[in-house]
PDB file of C-alpha atoms in Angstrom:
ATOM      1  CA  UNK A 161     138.124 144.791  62.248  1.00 52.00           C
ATOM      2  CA  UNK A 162     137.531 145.301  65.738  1.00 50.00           C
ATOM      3  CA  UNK A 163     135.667 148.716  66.984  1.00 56.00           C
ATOM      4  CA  UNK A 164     136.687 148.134  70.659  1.00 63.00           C
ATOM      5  CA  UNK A 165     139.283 150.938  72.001  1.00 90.00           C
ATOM      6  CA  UNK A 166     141.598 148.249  73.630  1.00 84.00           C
ATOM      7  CA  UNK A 167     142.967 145.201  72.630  1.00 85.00           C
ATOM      8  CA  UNK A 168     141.332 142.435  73.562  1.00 88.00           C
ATOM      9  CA  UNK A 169     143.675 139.219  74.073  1.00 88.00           C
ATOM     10  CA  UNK A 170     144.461 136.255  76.226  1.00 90.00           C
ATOM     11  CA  UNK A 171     147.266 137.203  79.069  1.00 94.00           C
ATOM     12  CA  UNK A 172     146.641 140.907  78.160  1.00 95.00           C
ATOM     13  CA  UNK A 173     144.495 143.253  81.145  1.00 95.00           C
ATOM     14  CA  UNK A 174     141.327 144.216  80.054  1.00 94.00           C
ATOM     15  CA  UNK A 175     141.873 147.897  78.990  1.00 93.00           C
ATOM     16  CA  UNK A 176     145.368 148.416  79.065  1.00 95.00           C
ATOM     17  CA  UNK A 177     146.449 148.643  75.746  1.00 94.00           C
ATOM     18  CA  UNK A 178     144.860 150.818  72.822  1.00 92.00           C
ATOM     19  CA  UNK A 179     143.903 148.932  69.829  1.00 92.00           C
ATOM     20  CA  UNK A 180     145.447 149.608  66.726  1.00 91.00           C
ATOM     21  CA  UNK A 181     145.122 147.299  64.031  1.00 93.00           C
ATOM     22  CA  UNK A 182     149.363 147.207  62.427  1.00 92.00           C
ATOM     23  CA  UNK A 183     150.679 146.425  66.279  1.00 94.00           C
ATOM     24  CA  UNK A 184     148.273 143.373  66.449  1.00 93.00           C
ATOM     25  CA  UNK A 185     148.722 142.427  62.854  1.00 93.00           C
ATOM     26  CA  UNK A 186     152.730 142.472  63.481  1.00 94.00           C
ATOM     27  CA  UNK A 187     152.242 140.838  67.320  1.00 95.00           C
ATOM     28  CA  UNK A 188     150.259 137.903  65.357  1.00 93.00           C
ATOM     29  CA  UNK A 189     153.360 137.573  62.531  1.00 94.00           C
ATOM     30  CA  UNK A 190     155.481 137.943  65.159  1.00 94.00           C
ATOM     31  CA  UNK A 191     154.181 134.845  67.245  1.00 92.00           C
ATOM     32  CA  UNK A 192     154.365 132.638  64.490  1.00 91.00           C
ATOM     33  CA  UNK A 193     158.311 133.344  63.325  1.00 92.00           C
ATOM     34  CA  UNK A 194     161.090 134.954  64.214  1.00 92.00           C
ATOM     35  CA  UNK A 195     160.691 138.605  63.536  1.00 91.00           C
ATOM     36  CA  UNK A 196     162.799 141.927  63.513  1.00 91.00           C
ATOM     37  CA  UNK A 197     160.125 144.994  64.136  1.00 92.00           C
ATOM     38  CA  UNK A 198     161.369 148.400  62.849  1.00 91.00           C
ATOM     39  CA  UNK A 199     159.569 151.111  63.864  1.00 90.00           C
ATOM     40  CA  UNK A 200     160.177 154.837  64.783  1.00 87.00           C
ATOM     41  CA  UNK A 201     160.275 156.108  68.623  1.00 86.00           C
ATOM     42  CA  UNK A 202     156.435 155.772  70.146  1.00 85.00           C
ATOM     43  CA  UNK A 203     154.844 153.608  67.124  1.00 89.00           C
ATOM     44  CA  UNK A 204     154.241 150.880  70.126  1.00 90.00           C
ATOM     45  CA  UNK A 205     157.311 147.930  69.267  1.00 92.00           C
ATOM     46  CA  UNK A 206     157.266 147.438  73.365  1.00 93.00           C
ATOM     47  CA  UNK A 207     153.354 146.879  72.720  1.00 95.00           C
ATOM     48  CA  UNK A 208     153.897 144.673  70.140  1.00 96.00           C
ATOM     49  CA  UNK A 209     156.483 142.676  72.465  1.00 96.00           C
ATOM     50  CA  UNK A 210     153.927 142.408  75.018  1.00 96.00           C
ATOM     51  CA  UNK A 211     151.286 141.306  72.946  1.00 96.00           C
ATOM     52  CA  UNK A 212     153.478 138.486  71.744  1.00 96.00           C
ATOM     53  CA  UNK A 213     154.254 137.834  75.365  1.00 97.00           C
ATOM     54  CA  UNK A 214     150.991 137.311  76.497  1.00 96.00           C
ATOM     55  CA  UNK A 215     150.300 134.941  73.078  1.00 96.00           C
ATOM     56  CA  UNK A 216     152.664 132.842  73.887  1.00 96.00           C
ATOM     57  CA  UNK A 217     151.868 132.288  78.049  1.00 96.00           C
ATOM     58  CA  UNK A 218     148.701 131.947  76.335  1.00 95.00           C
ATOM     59  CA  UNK A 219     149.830 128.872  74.376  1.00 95.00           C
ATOM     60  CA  UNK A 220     152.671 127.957  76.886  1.00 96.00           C
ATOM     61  CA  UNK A 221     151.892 128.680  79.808  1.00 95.00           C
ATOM     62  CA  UNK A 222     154.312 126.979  81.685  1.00 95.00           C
ATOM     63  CA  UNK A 223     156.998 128.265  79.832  1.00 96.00           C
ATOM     64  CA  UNK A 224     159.258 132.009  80.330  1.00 97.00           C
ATOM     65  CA  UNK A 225     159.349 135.103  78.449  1.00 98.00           C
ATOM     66  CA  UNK A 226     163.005 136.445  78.355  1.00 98.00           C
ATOM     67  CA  UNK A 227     163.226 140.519  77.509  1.00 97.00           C
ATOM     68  CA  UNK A 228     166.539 141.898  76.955  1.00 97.00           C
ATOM     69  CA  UNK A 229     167.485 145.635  77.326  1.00 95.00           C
ATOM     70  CA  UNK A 230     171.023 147.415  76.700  1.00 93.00           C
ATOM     71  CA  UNK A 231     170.595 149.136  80.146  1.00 93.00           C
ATOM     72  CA  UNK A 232     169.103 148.916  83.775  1.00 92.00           C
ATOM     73  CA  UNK A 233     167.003 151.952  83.045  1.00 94.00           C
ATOM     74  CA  UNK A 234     165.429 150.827  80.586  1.00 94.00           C
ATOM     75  CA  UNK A 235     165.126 147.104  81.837  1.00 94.00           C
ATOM     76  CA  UNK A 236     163.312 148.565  84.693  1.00 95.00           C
ATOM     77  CA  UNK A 237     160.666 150.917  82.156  1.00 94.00           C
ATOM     78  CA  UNK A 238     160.358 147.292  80.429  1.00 95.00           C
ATOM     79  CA  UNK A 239     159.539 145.559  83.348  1.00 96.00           C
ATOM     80  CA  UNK A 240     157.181 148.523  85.156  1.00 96.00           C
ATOM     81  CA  UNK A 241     155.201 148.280  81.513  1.00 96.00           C
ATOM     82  CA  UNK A 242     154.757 144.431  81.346  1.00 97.00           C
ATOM     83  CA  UNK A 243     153.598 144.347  84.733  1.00 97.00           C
ATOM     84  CA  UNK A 244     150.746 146.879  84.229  1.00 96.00           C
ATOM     85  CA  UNK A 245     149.944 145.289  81.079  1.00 97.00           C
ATOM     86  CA  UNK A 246     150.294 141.185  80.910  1.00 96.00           C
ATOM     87  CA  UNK A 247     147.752 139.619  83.110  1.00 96.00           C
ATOM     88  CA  UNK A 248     150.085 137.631  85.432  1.00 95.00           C
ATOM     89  CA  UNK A 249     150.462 138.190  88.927  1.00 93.00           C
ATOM     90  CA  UNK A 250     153.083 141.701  89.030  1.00 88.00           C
ATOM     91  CA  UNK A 251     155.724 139.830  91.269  1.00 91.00           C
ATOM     92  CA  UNK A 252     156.364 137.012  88.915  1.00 94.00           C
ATOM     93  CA  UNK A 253     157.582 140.027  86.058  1.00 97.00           C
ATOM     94  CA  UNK A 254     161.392 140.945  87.452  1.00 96.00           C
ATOM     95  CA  UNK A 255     163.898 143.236  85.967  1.00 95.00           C
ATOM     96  CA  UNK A 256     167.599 141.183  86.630  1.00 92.00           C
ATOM     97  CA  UNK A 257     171.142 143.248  85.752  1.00 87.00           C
ATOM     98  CA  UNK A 258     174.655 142.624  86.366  1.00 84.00           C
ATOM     99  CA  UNK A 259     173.975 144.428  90.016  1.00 89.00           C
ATOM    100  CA  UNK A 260     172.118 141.459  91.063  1.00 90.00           C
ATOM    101  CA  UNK A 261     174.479 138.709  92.305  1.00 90.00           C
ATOM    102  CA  UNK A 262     174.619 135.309  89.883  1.00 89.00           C
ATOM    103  CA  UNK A 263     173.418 133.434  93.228  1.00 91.00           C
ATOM    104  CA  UNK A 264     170.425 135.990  92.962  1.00 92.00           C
ATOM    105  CA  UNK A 265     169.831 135.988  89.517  1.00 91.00           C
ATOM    106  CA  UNK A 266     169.518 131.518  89.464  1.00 92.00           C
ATOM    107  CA  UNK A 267     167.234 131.791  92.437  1.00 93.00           C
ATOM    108  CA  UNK A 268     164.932 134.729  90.593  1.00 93.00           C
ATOM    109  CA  UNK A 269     164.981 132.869  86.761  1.00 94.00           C
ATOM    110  CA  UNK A 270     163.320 129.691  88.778  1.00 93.00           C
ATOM    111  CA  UNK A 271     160.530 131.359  90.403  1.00 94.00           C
ATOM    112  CA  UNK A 272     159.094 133.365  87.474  1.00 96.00           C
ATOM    113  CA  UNK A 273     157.685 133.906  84.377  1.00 95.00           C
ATOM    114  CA  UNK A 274     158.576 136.826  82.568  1.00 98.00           C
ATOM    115  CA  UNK A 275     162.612 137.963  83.072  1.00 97.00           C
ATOM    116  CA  UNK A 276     163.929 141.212  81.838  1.00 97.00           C
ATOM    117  CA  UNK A 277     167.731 141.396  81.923  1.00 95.00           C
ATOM    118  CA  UNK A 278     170.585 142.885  80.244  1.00 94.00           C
ATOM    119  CA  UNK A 279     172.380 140.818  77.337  1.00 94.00           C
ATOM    120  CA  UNK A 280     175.571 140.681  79.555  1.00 92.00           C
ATOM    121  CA  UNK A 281     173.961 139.270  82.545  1.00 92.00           C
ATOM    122  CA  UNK A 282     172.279 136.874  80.522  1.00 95.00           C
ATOM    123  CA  UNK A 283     175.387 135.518  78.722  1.00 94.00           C
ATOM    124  CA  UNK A 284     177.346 135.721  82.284  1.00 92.00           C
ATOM    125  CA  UNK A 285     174.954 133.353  83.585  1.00 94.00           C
ATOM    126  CA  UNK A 286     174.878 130.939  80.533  1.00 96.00           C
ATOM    127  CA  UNK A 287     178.450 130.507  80.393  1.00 96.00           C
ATOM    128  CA  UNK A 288     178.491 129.620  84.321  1.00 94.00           C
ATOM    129  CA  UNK A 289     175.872 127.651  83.720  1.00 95.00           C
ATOM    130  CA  UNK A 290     173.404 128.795  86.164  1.00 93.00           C
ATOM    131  CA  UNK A 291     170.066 128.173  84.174  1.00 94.00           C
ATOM    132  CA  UNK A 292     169.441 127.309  80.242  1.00 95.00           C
ATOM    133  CA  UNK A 293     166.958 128.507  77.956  1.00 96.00           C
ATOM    134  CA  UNK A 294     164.995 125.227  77.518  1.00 96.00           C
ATOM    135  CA  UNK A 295     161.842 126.724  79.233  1.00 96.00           C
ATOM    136  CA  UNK A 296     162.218 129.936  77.232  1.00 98.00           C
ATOM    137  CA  UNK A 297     159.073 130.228  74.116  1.00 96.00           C
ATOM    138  CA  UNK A 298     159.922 134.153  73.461  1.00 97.00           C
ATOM    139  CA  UNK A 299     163.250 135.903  73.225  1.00 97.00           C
ATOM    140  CA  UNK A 300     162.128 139.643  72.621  1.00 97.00           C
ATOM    141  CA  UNK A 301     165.387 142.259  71.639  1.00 94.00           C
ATOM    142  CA  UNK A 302     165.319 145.809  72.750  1.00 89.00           C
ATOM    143  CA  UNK A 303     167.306 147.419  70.444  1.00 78.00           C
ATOM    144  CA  UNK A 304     168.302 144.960  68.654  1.00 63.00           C
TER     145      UNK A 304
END
């Protein structure tokens, strides 16, 4: 059991998340199989998310982290969280909606690692084809 006050893991800044022992035991499930993490309102499932995250960069780190959220607003709060919390450089974490032109949104999903998007941008750009999901190790659900 670890007595630190912050989780300590690869990809993760160094005293940014508080330790508690059921969000890393579900992260670690979590990175090894699909997984569908019910929780009630401020029990941490967006910490959990980004502790999977940063597990898999860990173990593939040329691969992309894909977050998707029902709304813009809360694409953005994903996207402000993961950047103060996974230990990659802040600019390479971008927030990508329907707003954002598909020329836009091709040119962005090249150039980083860690894309949070609404489902309906995501499946507009699929079906034209603009990008696949090849380089892709974690889809992560928001309200799924």
């Amino acid at each position: 059991m670890q007595k630190e006050p912050f989780a300590e893991f690869p990809k993760i800044k160094p005293g940014s998340i508080e330790y508690r022992d059921y969000q890393v035991n579900l992260a670690r499930v979590a990175e090894r199989e699909s997984t569908l993490v019910v929780l009630s309102t401020g029990l941490g499932k967006t910490v959990i998310a980004a502790l999977v995250a940063a597990l898999r960069l860990d173990k593939y780190p040329d691969s992309k982290i894909l977050f998707l959220a029902p709304s813009r607003p809360l694409a953005d709060q994903q996207a402000k969280f993961l950047r103060r919390v996974v230990d990659v450089p802040e600019d390479s974490v971008v927030c990508l909606t329907g707003q954002d032109g598909p020329a836009v949104r091709k040119e962005v999903w090249k150039k980083n690692k860690i894309i949070v998007m609404t489902p309906q941008a995501l499946q507009n750009d699929l079906v034209q084809g603009s990008y696949g999901l090849q380089d892709v190790s974690l889809i992560v659900y928001d309200e799924a």
